[in-house]
Amino acid sequence: MYEAHFGLQTKPFSLSPDPRFLYFSKRHAQAYAMLEYGIREQVGFAVVTGEVGAGKTTLLRKLLDDLDDRDNIALVSHTHPNLQSLIPTVLDAFGVMVDELPQDSSAQYRFFVDFLLEQYRRGRRSILIIDEAQNLSAPALEQLRLLSNVNADGHLLLQTLLVGQPELRDTLKRPDLRQFAQRISVDFFLPKLSHKEALAYIDHRVEVAGGNAELFEANAKTLLAYVAKGLPRMINNLCDMSLVYTFGEGKDQVDSRTVMAVIKDKCESGILPMVSMKELRQTFSKAV
């Protein structure tokens, strides 16, 4: 809607995870390096956790783009605690027709093992990636551990990457999952962006979209970074609405007064936790 007005080639702050816009903060770069290491070294389990909106899925999409086309990759994005058997879900993610899959759990396991062995014979690595893995129950995670037992010629036939919110780490600390936890070779927590990183993040996305970093006044960026508390998804939400408001006002640059209006409306709608407008004005008295 506003792209042409601001000289942008595309929307810079879409909420959909887009690897083109991935900003490599120090910790994001470390997380990506750990994921690459886990894939390259063929570790059994790798776990990446982080707060809601910290950029985990965007990081994951970047990894998927960079993986070898010869790899056999399954992505499970929709998980829930009541998932009884993982094998049909995982096979479906690998692109295997499961209409004639045996109902017996032991037969399903043998079917899955045969599938992994066939992929190994073809020289293809099988990589299972589960997003939103915090929704998996302890029994489902135990199923994953059993699936990971399959090996041939000393090689693991299935690599598993779990990506989820901090609750996943709490689940993996359960005593009944200690065998699972012992098999995790890569474990990384993705934190929020620092204030300095949040400012750079805004500039980065604007520039990737074909715009000029000066599209946002410095004070406006400072205010946005402060209120979003380092969460990329919240930064995206606030920045996108700030551009909409600025476009509606017929202005060419996002200023702090417009950002304040966006914050006020977001608080009133419940998208943002209530913040004191008076406190913000006092904190940023030179900006607003």
PDB file of C-alpha atoms in Angstrom:
ATOM      1  CA  MET A   1       0.000   0.000   0.000  1.00  0.00           C
ATOM      2  CA  TYR A   2       2.705   2.482   0.993  1.00  0.00           C
ATOM      3  CA  GLU A   3       5.750   1.052  -0.806  1.00  0.00           C
ATOM      4  CA  ALA A   4       5.754   3.436  -3.780  1.00  0.00           C
ATOM      5  CA  HIS A   5       5.213   6.448  -1.534  1.00  0.00           C
ATOM      6  CA  PHE A   6       8.398   5.687   0.430  1.00  0.00           C
ATOM      7  CA  GLY A   7      10.439   4.423  -2.527  1.00  0.00           C
ATOM      8  CA  LEU A   8      10.415   0.830  -1.295  1.00  0.00           C
ATOM      9  CA  GLN A   9      10.512  -2.264  -3.481  1.00  0.00           C
ATOM     10  CA  THR A  10       8.612  -4.367  -0.944  1.00  0.00           C
ATOM     11  CA  LYS A  11       7.224  -4.182   2.587  1.00  0.00           C
ATOM     12  CA  PRO A  12      10.177  -4.108   4.985  1.00  0.00           C
ATOM     13  CA  PHE A  13       8.329  -5.209   8.126  1.00  0.00           C
ATOM     14  CA  SER A  14       6.075  -8.080   7.137  1.00  0.00           C
ATOM     15  CA  LEU A  15       5.257 -10.446   9.996  1.00  0.00           C
ATOM     16  CA  SER A  16       5.823 -13.486   7.757  1.00  0.00           C
ATOM     17  CA  PRO A  17       9.285 -15.029   8.288  1.00  0.00           C
ATOM     18  CA  ASP A  18      11.398 -14.095   5.272  1.00  0.00           C
ATOM     19  CA  PRO A  19      15.055 -15.182   5.184  1.00  0.00           C
ATOM     20  CA  ARG A  20      15.908 -12.298   2.837  1.00  0.00           C
ATOM     21  CA  PHE A  21      15.426  -9.938   5.779  1.00  0.00           C
ATOM     22  CA  LEU A  22      17.293 -11.971   8.390  1.00  0.00           C
ATOM     23  CA  TYR A  23      19.397  -9.663  10.544  1.00  0.00           C
ATOM     24  CA  PHE A  24      22.452 -11.397  11.933  1.00  0.00           C
ATOM     25  CA  SER A  25      22.908 -10.005  15.389  1.00  0.00           C
ATOM     26  CA  LYS A  26      25.854 -11.517  17.234  1.00  0.00           C
ATOM     27  CA  ARG A  27      23.655 -14.144  18.863  1.00  0.00           C
ATOM     28  CA  HIS A  28      21.666 -14.846  15.689  1.00  0.00           C
ATOM     29  CA  ALA A  29      24.958 -15.444  13.872  1.00  0.00           C
ATOM     30  CA  GLN A  30      26.069 -17.776  16.658  1.00  0.00           C
ATOM     31  CA  ALA A  31      22.763 -19.651  16.546  1.00  0.00           C
ATOM     32  CA  TYR A  32      23.054 -20.101  12.791  1.00  0.00           C
ATOM     33  CA  ALA A  33      26.631 -21.310  13.109  1.00  0.00           C
ATOM     34  CA  MET A  34      25.525 -23.864  15.702  1.00  0.00           C
ATOM     35  CA  LEU A  35      22.757 -25.101  13.404  1.00  0.00           C
ATOM     36  CA  GLU A  36      25.186 -25.406  10.496  1.00  0.00           C
ATOM     37  CA  TYR A  37      27.606 -27.293  12.728  1.00  0.00           C
ATOM     38  CA  GLY A  38      24.864 -29.672  13.841  1.00  0.00           C
ATOM     39  CA  ILE A  39      23.853 -30.436  10.259  1.00  0.00           C
ATOM     40  CA  ARG A  40      27.406 -30.719   8.937  1.00  0.00           C
ATOM     41  CA  GLU A  41      28.595 -32.948  11.774  1.00  0.00           C
ATOM     42  CA  GLN A  42      25.421 -35.028  11.626  1.00  0.00           C
ATOM     43  CA  VAL A  43      24.565 -34.740  15.305  1.00  0.00           C
ATOM     44  CA  GLY A  44      21.491 -36.587  16.512  1.00  0.00           C
ATOM     45  CA  PHE A  45      19.645 -33.712  18.176  1.00  0.00           C
ATOM     46  CA  ALA A  46      20.014 -29.947  18.005  1.00  0.00           C
ATOM     47  CA  VAL A  47      17.791 -27.608  20.013  1.00  0.00           C
ATOM     48  CA  VAL A  48      17.283 -23.873  19.532  1.00  0.00           C
ATOM     49  CA  THR A  49      14.954 -21.988  21.846  1.00  0.00           C
ATOM     50  CA  GLY A  50      14.040 -18.353  22.273  1.00  0.00           C
ATOM     51  CA  GLU A  51      11.274 -15.996  23.328  1.00  0.00           C
ATOM     52  CA  VAL A  52       8.138 -15.546  21.217  1.00  0.00           C
ATOM     53  CA  GLY A  53       9.012 -13.298  18.286  1.00  0.00           C
ATOM     54  CA  ALA A  54      12.799 -13.548  18.750  1.00  0.00           C
ATOM     55  CA  GLY A  55      13.378 -14.582  15.124  1.00  0.00           C
ATOM     56  CA  LYS A  56      13.675 -18.369  15.450  1.00  0.00           C
ATOM     57  CA  THR A  57      11.467 -19.232  12.486  1.00  0.00           C
ATOM     58  CA  THR A  58      13.180 -16.706  10.208  1.00  0.00           C
ATOM     59  CA  LEU A  59      16.521 -18.248  11.172  1.00  0.00           C
ATOM     60  CA  LEU A  60      15.075 -21.654  10.402  1.00  0.00           C
ATOM     61  CA  ARG A  61      13.842 -20.528   6.979  1.00  0.00           C
ATOM     62  CA  LYS A  62      17.323 -19.264   6.182  1.00  0.00           C
ATOM     63  CA  LEU A  63      18.757 -22.659   7.105  1.00  0.00           C
ATOM     64  CA  LEU A  64      16.223 -24.430   4.872  1.00  0.00           C
ATOM     65  CA  ASP A  65      17.201 -22.195   1.962  1.00  0.00           C
ATOM     66  CA  ASP A  66      20.869 -23.008   2.473  1.00  0.00           C
ATOM     67  CA  LEU A  67      20.598 -26.785   2.856  1.00  0.00           C
ATOM     68  CA  ASP A  68      21.721 -28.993   0.000  1.00  0.00           C
ATOM     69  CA  ASP A  69      18.911 -29.933  -2.391  1.00  0.00           C
ATOM     70  CA  ARG A  70      20.102 -33.521  -2.154  1.00  0.00           C
ATOM     71  CA  ASP A  71      19.213 -33.640   1.534  1.00  0.00           C
ATOM     72  CA  ASN A  72      15.920 -35.281   2.471  1.00  0.00           C
ATOM     73  CA  ILE A  73      14.255 -32.651   4.663  1.00  0.00           C
ATOM     74  CA  ALA A  74      10.991 -32.778   6.594  1.00  0.00           C
ATOM     75  CA  LEU A  75       9.541 -29.693   8.272  1.00  0.00           C
ATOM     76  CA  VAL A  76       6.812 -30.111  10.878  1.00  0.00           C
ATOM     77  CA  SER A  77       5.359 -26.708  11.741  1.00  0.00           C
ATOM     78  CA  HIS A  78       2.054 -27.570  13.383  1.00  0.00           C
ATOM     79  CA  THR A  79       2.437 -29.423  16.646  1.00  0.00           C
ATOM     80  CA  HIS A  80       0.099 -29.875  19.582  1.00  0.00           C
ATOM     81  CA  PRO A  81       0.254 -31.617  22.977  1.00  0.00           C
ATOM     82  CA  ASN A  82      -2.353 -34.255  21.993  1.00  0.00           C
ATOM     83  CA  LEU A  83      -0.310 -35.600  19.085  1.00  0.00           C
ATOM     84  CA  GLN A  84      -0.451 -39.348  19.719  1.00  0.00           C
ATOM     85  CA  SER A  85       1.931 -40.762  17.121  1.00  0.00           C
ATOM     86  CA  LEU A  86       4.665 -38.816  15.390  1.00  0.00           C
ATOM     87  CA  ILE A  87       5.452 -41.328  12.666  1.00  0.00           C
ATOM     88  CA  PRO A  88       2.492 -40.532  10.337  1.00  0.00           C
ATOM     89  CA  THR A  89       3.116 -36.798  10.774  1.00  0.00           C
ATOM     90  CA  VAL A  90       6.851 -37.139  10.112  1.00  0.00           C
ATOM     91  CA  LEU A  91       6.374 -39.397   7.088  1.00  0.00           C
ATOM     92  CA  ASP A  92       3.876 -36.944   5.645  1.00  0.00           C
ATOM     93  CA  ALA A  93       6.417 -34.127   6.145  1.00  0.00           C
ATOM     94  CA  PHE A  94       8.974 -36.221   4.251  1.00  0.00           C
ATOM     95  CA  GLY A  95       6.488 -36.449   1.395  1.00  0.00           C
ATOM     96  CA  VAL A  96       5.630 -40.119   1.903  1.00  0.00           C
ATOM     97  CA  MET A  97       2.058 -41.171   1.200  1.00  0.00           C
ATOM     98  CA  VAL A  98       0.696 -42.605   4.439  1.00  0.00           C
ATOM     99  CA  ASP A  99      -2.743 -43.761   3.293  1.00  0.00           C
ATOM    100  CA  GLU A 100      -1.716 -47.410   3.600  1.00  0.00           C
ATOM    101  CA  LEU A 101       0.430 -47.020   6.714  1.00  0.00           C
ATOM    102  CA  PRO A 102      -0.139 -49.882   9.188  1.00  0.00           C
ATOM    103  CA  GLN A 103      -2.184 -49.018  12.249  1.00  0.00           C
ATOM    104  CA  ASP A 104       0.024 -51.052  14.574  1.00  0.00           C
ATOM    105  CA  SER A 105       2.707 -48.847  16.169  1.00  0.00           C
ATOM    106  CA  SER A 106       5.424 -51.507  15.822  1.00  0.00           C
ATOM    107  CA  ALA A 107       4.638 -51.931  12.132  1.00  0.00           C
ATOM    108  CA  GLN A 108       4.709 -48.154  11.682  1.00  0.00           C
ATOM    109  CA  TYR A 109       8.137 -48.047  13.286  1.00  0.00           C
ATOM    110  CA  ARG A 110       9.470 -50.755  10.951  1.00  0.00           C
ATOM    111  CA  PHE A 111       7.994 -48.906   7.968  1.00  0.00           C
ATOM    112  CA  PHE A 112       9.765 -45.720   9.040  1.00  0.00           C
ATOM    113  CA  VAL A 113      13.074 -47.514   9.584  1.00  0.00           C
ATOM    114  CA  ASP A 114      12.840 -49.045   6.100  1.00  0.00           C
ATOM    115  CA  PHE A 115      12.211 -45.563   4.694  1.00  0.00           C
ATOM    116  CA  LEU A 116      15.308 -44.147   6.426  1.00  0.00           C
ATOM    117  CA  LEU A 117      17.440 -47.064   5.263  1.00  0.00           C
ATOM    118  CA  GLU A 118      16.315 -46.541   1.670  1.00  0.00           C
ATOM    119  CA  GLN A 119      17.242 -42.858   1.849  1.00  0.00           C
ATOM    120  CA  TYR A 120      20.651 -43.799   3.270  1.00  0.00           C
ATOM    121  CA  ARG A 121      21.282 -46.229   0.430  1.00  0.00           C
ATOM    122  CA  ARG A 122      20.567 -43.394  -1.999  1.00  0.00           C
ATOM    123  CA  GLY A 123      23.166 -41.251  -0.263  1.00  0.00           C
ATOM    124  CA  ARG A 124      20.594 -38.827   1.135  1.00  0.00           C
ATOM    125  CA  ARG A 125      20.655 -37.464   4.674  1.00  0.00           C
ATOM    126  CA  SER A 126      17.273 -37.423   6.419  1.00  0.00           C
ATOM    127  CA  ILE A 127      16.804 -34.256   8.453  1.00  0.00           C
ATOM    128  CA  LEU A 128      13.694 -33.685  10.564  1.00  0.00           C
ATOM    129  CA  ILE A 129      12.977 -30.111  11.662  1.00  0.00           C
ATOM    130  CA  ILE A 130      10.194 -29.429  14.150  1.00  0.00           C
ATOM    131  CA  ASP A 131       9.139 -25.827  14.687  1.00  0.00           C
ATOM    132  CA  GLU A 132       7.070 -24.817  17.741  1.00  0.00           C
ATOM    133  CA  ALA A 133       8.475 -27.911  19.429  1.00  0.00           C
ATOM    134  CA  GLN A 134       7.463 -26.628  22.872  1.00  0.00           C
ATOM    135  CA  ASN A 135       4.011 -28.068  22.088  1.00  0.00           C
ATOM    136  CA  LEU A 136       5.294 -31.636  21.987  1.00  0.00           C
ATOM    137  CA  SER A 137       4.421 -33.784  24.981  1.00  0.00           C
ATOM    138  CA  ALA A 138       6.988 -35.844  26.874  1.00  0.00           C
ATOM    139  CA  PRO A 139       5.701 -39.086  25.251  1.00  0.00           C
ATOM    140  CA  ALA A 140       6.090 -37.510  21.783  1.00  0.00           C
ATOM    141  CA  LEU A 141       9.648 -36.475  22.586  1.00  0.00           C
ATOM    142  CA  GLU A 142      10.369 -39.996  23.779  1.00  0.00           C
ATOM    143  CA  GLN A 143       9.113 -41.273  20.412  1.00  0.00           C
ATOM    144  CA  LEU A 144      11.640 -38.981  18.744  1.00  0.00           C
ATOM    145  CA  ARG A 145      14.403 -40.464  20.869  1.00  0.00           C
ATOM    146  CA  LEU A 146      13.442 -43.975  19.810  1.00  0.00           C
ATOM    147  CA  LEU A 147      13.357 -42.942  16.159  1.00  0.00           C
ATOM    148  CA  SER A 148      16.852 -41.517  16.525  1.00  0.00           C
ATOM    149  CA  ASN A 149      18.209 -44.931  17.526  1.00  0.00           C
ATOM    150  CA  VAL A 150      18.261 -46.073  13.911  1.00  0.00           C
ATOM    151  CA  ASN A 151      21.765 -46.219  12.423  1.00  0.00           C
ATOM    152  CA  ALA A 152      23.679 -47.977   9.685  1.00  0.00           C
ATOM    153  CA  ASP A 153      27.428 -48.441   9.279  1.00  0.00           C
ATOM    154  CA  GLY A 154      27.930 -46.254  12.345  1.00  0.00           C
ATOM    155  CA  HIS A 155      25.937 -43.376  10.811  1.00  0.00           C
ATOM    156  CA  LEU A 156      22.778 -41.896  12.306  1.00  0.00           C
ATOM    157  CA  LEU A 157      19.979 -42.182   9.782  1.00  0.00           C
ATOM    158  CA  LEU A 158      17.910 -39.330  11.198  1.00  0.00           C
ATOM    159  CA  GLN A 159      19.012 -35.897  12.376  1.00  0.00           C
ATOM    160  CA  THR A 160      16.487 -33.891  14.355  1.00  0.00           C
ATOM    161  CA  LEU A 161      16.356 -30.144  14.930  1.00  0.00           C
ATOM    162  CA  LEU A 162      13.901 -28.829  17.511  1.00  0.00           C
ATOM    163  CA  VAL A 163      12.999 -25.132  17.526  1.00  0.00           C
ATOM    164  CA  GLY A 164      10.725 -23.727  20.187  1.00  0.00           C
ATOM    165  CA  GLN A 165       9.926 -21.374  23.017  1.00  0.00           C
ATOM    166  CA  PRO A 166      11.667 -21.526  26.427  1.00  0.00           C
ATOM    167  CA  GLU A 167       9.068 -24.011  27.704  1.00  0.00           C
ATOM    168  CA  LEU A 168      10.800 -26.641  25.579  1.00  0.00           C
ATOM    169  CA  ARG A 169      13.914 -26.343  27.725  1.00  0.00           C
ATOM    170  CA  ASP A 170      11.777 -26.832  30.851  1.00  0.00           C
ATOM    171  CA  THR A 171      10.223 -29.979  29.377  1.00  0.00           C
ATOM    172  CA  LEU A 172      13.622 -31.418  28.490  1.00  0.00           C
ATOM    173  CA  LYS A 173      14.694 -31.071  32.142  1.00  0.00           C
ATOM    174  CA  ARG A 174      12.089 -33.621  33.222  1.00  0.00           C
ATOM    175  CA  PRO A 175      13.628 -36.712  34.866  1.00  0.00           C
ATOM    176  CA  ASP A 176      11.794 -39.050  32.485  1.00  0.00           C
ATOM    177  CA  LEU A 177      13.448 -37.323  29.526  1.00  0.00           C
ATOM    178  CA  ARG A 178      17.021 -37.477  30.809  1.00  0.00           C
ATOM    179  CA  GLN A 179      17.991 -40.007  28.122  1.00  0.00           C
ATOM    180  CA  PHE A 180      16.696 -37.605  25.498  1.00  0.00           C
ATOM    181  CA  ALA A 181      18.531 -34.653  27.042  1.00  0.00           C
ATOM    182  CA  GLN A 182      21.794 -36.609  27.050  1.00  0.00           C
ATOM    183  CA  ARG A 183      21.570 -36.973  23.254  1.00  0.00           C
ATOM    184  CA  ILE A 184      21.340 -33.247  22.570  1.00  0.00           C
ATOM    185  CA  SER A 185      24.627 -32.195  20.996  1.00  0.00           C
ATOM    186  CA  VAL A 186      23.680 -28.594  20.136  1.00  0.00           C
ATOM    187  CA  ASP A 187      21.649 -26.479  22.564  1.00  0.00           C
ATOM    188  CA  PHE A 188      21.337 -22.745  21.963  1.00  0.00           C
ATOM    189  CA  PHE A 189      19.125 -20.017  23.411  1.00  0.00           C
ATOM    190  CA  LEU A 190      18.320 -17.063  21.151  1.00  0.00           C
ATOM    191  CA  PRO A 191      17.887 -13.897  23.256  1.00  0.00           C
ATOM    192  CA  LYS A 192      16.184 -10.618  22.445  1.00  0.00           C
ATOM    193  CA  LEU A 193      18.049  -7.939  20.523  1.00  0.00           C
ATOM    194  CA  SER A 194      19.990  -5.363  22.476  1.00  0.00           C
ATOM    195  CA  HIS A 195      18.902  -1.745  22.072  1.00  0.00           C
ATOM    196  CA  LYS A 196      21.769  -1.063  19.673  1.00  0.00           C
ATOM    197  CA  GLU A 197      20.934  -4.175  17.665  1.00  0.00           C
ATOM    198  CA  ALA A 198      17.266  -3.206  17.501  1.00  0.00           C
ATOM    199  CA  LEU A 199      18.198   0.139  15.924  1.00  0.00           C
ATOM    200  CA  ALA A 200      20.432  -1.624  13.404  1.00  0.00           C
ATOM    201  CA  TYR A 201      17.655  -4.160  12.750  1.00  0.00           C
ATOM    202  CA  ILE A 202      15.250  -1.402  11.666  1.00  0.00           C
ATOM    203  CA  ASP A 203      17.845   0.112   9.311  1.00  0.00           C
ATOM    204  CA  HIS A 204      18.703  -3.314   7.915  1.00  0.00           C
ATOM    205  CA  ARG A 205      15.143  -4.206   6.965  1.00  0.00           C
ATOM    206  CA  VAL A 206      14.482  -0.822   5.387  1.00  0.00           C
ATOM    207  CA  GLU A 207      17.642  -1.094   3.289  1.00  0.00           C
ATOM    208  CA  VAL A 208      16.895  -4.690   2.202  1.00  0.00           C
ATOM    209  CA  ALA A 209      13.480  -3.447   1.051  1.00  0.00           C
ATOM    210  CA  GLY A 210      15.237  -0.881  -1.138  1.00  0.00           C
ATOM    211  CA  GLY A 211      14.745   2.138   1.099  1.00  0.00           C
ATOM    212  CA  ASN A 212      16.929   4.600   2.939  1.00  0.00           C
ATOM    213  CA  ALA A 213      17.691   4.122   6.630  1.00  0.00           C
ATOM    214  CA  GLU A 214      16.643   7.738   7.190  1.00  0.00           C
ATOM    215  CA  LEU A 215      13.052   6.700   6.497  1.00  0.00           C
ATOM    216  CA  PHE A 216      12.749   6.580  10.307  1.00  0.00           C
ATOM    217  CA  GLU A 217      13.959   9.552  12.303  1.00  0.00           C
ATOM    218  CA  ALA A 218      16.583   8.624  14.880  1.00  0.00           C
ATOM    219  CA  ASN A 219      14.295   9.514  17.787  1.00  0.00           C
ATOM    220  CA  ALA A 220      11.486   7.453  16.284  1.00  0.00           C
ATOM    221  CA  LYS A 221      13.762   4.409  16.031  1.00  0.00           C
ATOM    222  CA  THR A 222      14.918   4.871  19.604  1.00  0.00           C
ATOM    223  CA  LEU A 223      11.322   4.962  20.807  1.00  0.00           C
ATOM    224  CA  LEU A 224      10.361   1.900  18.758  1.00  0.00           C
ATOM    225  CA  ALA A 225      13.346  -0.103  20.005  1.00  0.00           C
ATOM    226  CA  TYR A 226      12.564   0.845  23.608  1.00  0.00           C
ATOM    227  CA  VAL A 227       8.911  -0.197  23.494  1.00  0.00           C
ATOM    228  CA  ALA A 228       9.459  -3.401  21.476  1.00  0.00           C
ATOM    229  CA  LYS A 229      11.945  -4.619  24.116  1.00  0.00           C
ATOM    230  CA  GLY A 230      14.228  -6.257  21.572  1.00  0.00           C
ATOM    231  CA  LEU A 231      11.671  -8.605  19.995  1.00  0.00           C
ATOM    232  CA  PRO A 232      11.940  -8.568  16.180  1.00  0.00           C
ATOM    233  CA  ARG A 233       8.285  -9.508  15.678  1.00  0.00           C
ATOM    234  CA  MET A 234       7.108  -6.620  17.834  1.00  0.00           C
ATOM    235  CA  ILE A 235       9.512  -4.251  16.075  1.00  0.00           C
ATOM    236  CA  ASN A 236       8.019  -5.382  12.758  1.00  0.00           C
ATOM    237  CA  ASN A 237       4.491  -4.826  14.008  1.00  0.00           C
ATOM    238  CA  LEU A 238       5.175  -1.330  15.324  1.00  0.00           C
ATOM    239  CA  CYS A 239       7.302  -0.252  12.345  1.00  0.00           C
ATOM    240  CA  ASP A 240       4.756  -1.446   9.809  1.00  0.00           C
ATOM    241  CA  MET A 241       1.945   0.477  11.495  1.00  0.00           C
ATOM    242  CA  SER A 242       4.182   3.518  11.827  1.00  0.00           C
ATOM    243  CA  LEU A 243       4.681   3.467   8.062  1.00  0.00           C
ATOM    244  CA  VAL A 244       0.924   3.124   7.509  1.00  0.00           C
ATOM    245  CA  TYR A 245       0.193   6.084   9.806  1.00  0.00           C
ATOM    246  CA  THR A 246       2.945   8.175   8.204  1.00  0.00           C
ATOM    247  CA  PHE A 247       1.610   7.379   4.724  1.00  0.00           C
ATOM    248  CA  GLY A 248      -1.891   8.320   5.848  1.00  0.00           C
ATOM    249  CA  GLU A 249      -0.566  11.649   7.116  1.00  0.00           C
ATOM    250  CA  GLY A 250       1.114  12.301   3.764  1.00  0.00           C
ATOM    251  CA  LYS A 251       4.579  12.574   5.315  1.00  0.00           C
ATOM    252  CA  ASP A 252       7.818  11.165   3.891  1.00  0.00           C
ATOM    253  CA  GLN A 253       9.538  10.254   7.158  1.00  0.00           C
ATOM    254  CA  VAL A 254       8.406   8.453  10.293  1.00  0.00           C
ATOM    255  CA  ASP A 255       8.737  10.744  13.301  1.00  0.00           C
ATOM    256  CA  SER A 256       8.412  10.108  17.018  1.00  0.00           C
ATOM    257  CA  ARG A 257       4.986  11.723  17.305  1.00  0.00           C
ATOM    258  CA  THR A 258       3.567   9.247  14.825  1.00  0.00           C
ATOM    259  CA  VAL A 259       5.261   6.391  16.663  1.00  0.00           C
ATOM    260  CA  MET A 260       3.676   7.578  19.923  1.00  0.00           C
ATOM    261  CA  ALA A 261       0.255   7.483  18.267  1.00  0.00           C
ATOM    262  CA  VAL A 262       0.904   3.924  17.079  1.00  0.00           C
ATOM    263  CA  ILE A 263       2.035   2.830  20.557  1.00  0.00           C
ATOM    264  CA  LYS A 264      -1.054   4.380  22.150  1.00  0.00           C
ATOM    265  CA  ASP A 265      -3.384   2.594  19.740  1.00  0.00           C
ATOM    266  CA  LYS A 266      -1.556  -0.722  20.125  1.00  0.00           C
ATOM    267  CA  CYS A 267      -1.847  -0.494  23.900  1.00  0.00           C
ATOM    268  CA  GLU A 268      -5.544   0.284  23.733  1.00  0.00           C
ATOM    269  CA  SER A 269      -6.133  -2.662  21.393  1.00  0.00           C
ATOM    270  CA  GLY A 270      -4.254  -5.039  23.714  1.00  0.00           C
ATOM    271  CA  ILE A 271      -1.474  -5.879  21.241  1.00  0.00           C
ATOM    272  CA  LEU A 272       1.037  -4.113  23.477  1.00  0.00           C
ATOM    273  CA  PRO A 273       1.048  -4.297  27.264  1.00  0.00           C
ATOM    274  CA  MET A 274      -0.205  -1.038  28.718  1.00  0.00           C
ATOM    275  CA  VAL A 275       2.557   1.512  29.031  1.00  0.00           C
ATOM    276  CA  SER A 276       2.372   4.948  30.581  1.00  0.00           C
ATOM    277  CA  MET A 277       2.275   7.588  27.866  1.00  0.00           C
ATOM    278  CA  LYS A 278       3.380  10.092  30.499  1.00  0.00           C
ATOM    279  CA  GLU A 279       6.388   7.940  31.379  1.00  0.00           C
ATOM    280  CA  LEU A 280       7.304   7.578  27.716  1.00  0.00           C
ATOM    281  CA  ARG A 281       7.091  11.305  27.161  1.00  0.00           C
ATOM    282  CA  GLN A 282       9.275  11.922  30.188  1.00  0.00           C
ATOM    283  CA  THR A 283      11.801   9.283  29.085  1.00  0.00           C
ATOM    284  CA  PHE A 284      11.899  10.668  25.550  1.00  0.00           C
ATOM    285  CA  SER A 285      11.189  14.304  26.340  1.00  0.00           C
ATOM    286  CA  LYS A 286      13.587  15.458  23.622  1.00  0.00           C
ATOM    287  CA  ALA A 287      12.057  13.105  21.083  1.00  0.00           C
ATOM    288  CA  VAL A 288       8.322  13.719  21.406  1.00  0.00           C
TER     289      VAL A 288
END
